[in-house]
Amino acid sequence: MPKSQMTQPRICDYEGASYRTDFWEDKGREYEDRVERVVLRRLLPASGGRRLLEVGAGFGRLTDEYSAYSQVVLLDYSLSQLQYAQEHHGRDERFVYVAADAYTLPFHPGVFDGATMIRVIHHMANVPAVLGQVRRVLTPNGIFILEHANKRNVKAMARYALKKQDWNPYDEEPVEFVELNFDFHPEYIRRALREAGFSTNTRVPVSYLRLGALKRRLSANALVNIDRVLQHSHLLFSPSIFTRSVAVGNTVDNLKRDLLFACPNCGGALVREDDVVRCTRDNRRWAVRDGIYDFKAPLD
């Protein structure tokens, strides 16, 4: 079915939002930020990566953790979030900034050997579709680090037992607790990854201590050190779970070719013409806005 005829999933748009200052900076989330960096360093390769895709990069909070890769593509639906990331990380060729819909990634197949999606999939109404897109653009044996909100967490299990919530944390189907905010059972995510063409070899529980009372009583260093131990427990009852998966199957590997962007509508090759990229197949054009490739809507 042509993409123009596909039903467009709902999209969570952070355009213009002050997410960085309202949620992260000086908001008492040093513990959450640091433990996520701990697990990323554990799961990503130490060196030798070629090109990594960061899906939902936002303002680039975690981008500096990808030093193992020669090139990092920061993709987000929000142009304003990417503008801040660009201010922070700079404009050298190692970083490529792309405003695009994760359901229609504007890349050729097999042009990344790494991908991450952290604090993003809980906004995705169609998980199989977005995982399929990530798998399409990865090379065989490419690494995919995914974080997901866990519906089977200790707090949810306790609330369900006390009849303070209606939804069942043990049921494997996702729960949308507010619009475009989903919690996922760990087995649902593992099954969705397998069906998308991934083999999941590691799952890490993270942020067990995400409680205001604990954060008021213990230092961030103490919380992080405790969390490091709990990450090795294999007890998947934490609010957040990281997975490390490998792309499987005999699919195309275009990483060594001089390829990256492809038309999100038809898959055709794109050519750069000043501050525009044009599809050589259907002639659709997209803007390059002050160094950010904008694939949210064609110009014509």
Tab-separated table of N, CA and C in Angstrom, residues 45 86-87 133 146 185 295:
chain	number	residue	atom	x	y	z
A	45	PRO	N	28.541	-0.371	22.349
A	45	PRO	CA	29.947	-0.754	22.148
A	45	PRO	C	30.883	0.345	22.628
A	86	GLN	N	21.198	21.301	18.362
A	86	GLN	CA	22.209	21.824	17.447
A	86	GLN	C	23.044	22.908	18.123
A	87	GLU	N	22.413	23.756	18.905
A	87	GLU	CA	23.150	24.779	19.644
A	87	GLU	C	24.127	24.145	20.632
A	133	GLN	N	10.294	0.154	11.188
A	133	GLN	CA	11.088	1.184	10.527
A	133	GLN	C	12.530	1.184	11.029
A	146	LEU	N	16.697	0.029	23.259
A	146	LEU	CA	15.343	0.548	23.447
A	146	LEU	C	15.034	0.640	24.935
A	185	HIS	N	4.081	-4.062	28.946
A	185	HIS	CA	4.568	-5.256	29.639
A	185	HIS	C	5.879	-5.693	28.980
A	295	PHE	N	11.791	16.879	7.250
A	295	PHE	CA	10.981	15.947	6.478
A	295	PHE	C	9.551	15.834	7.027
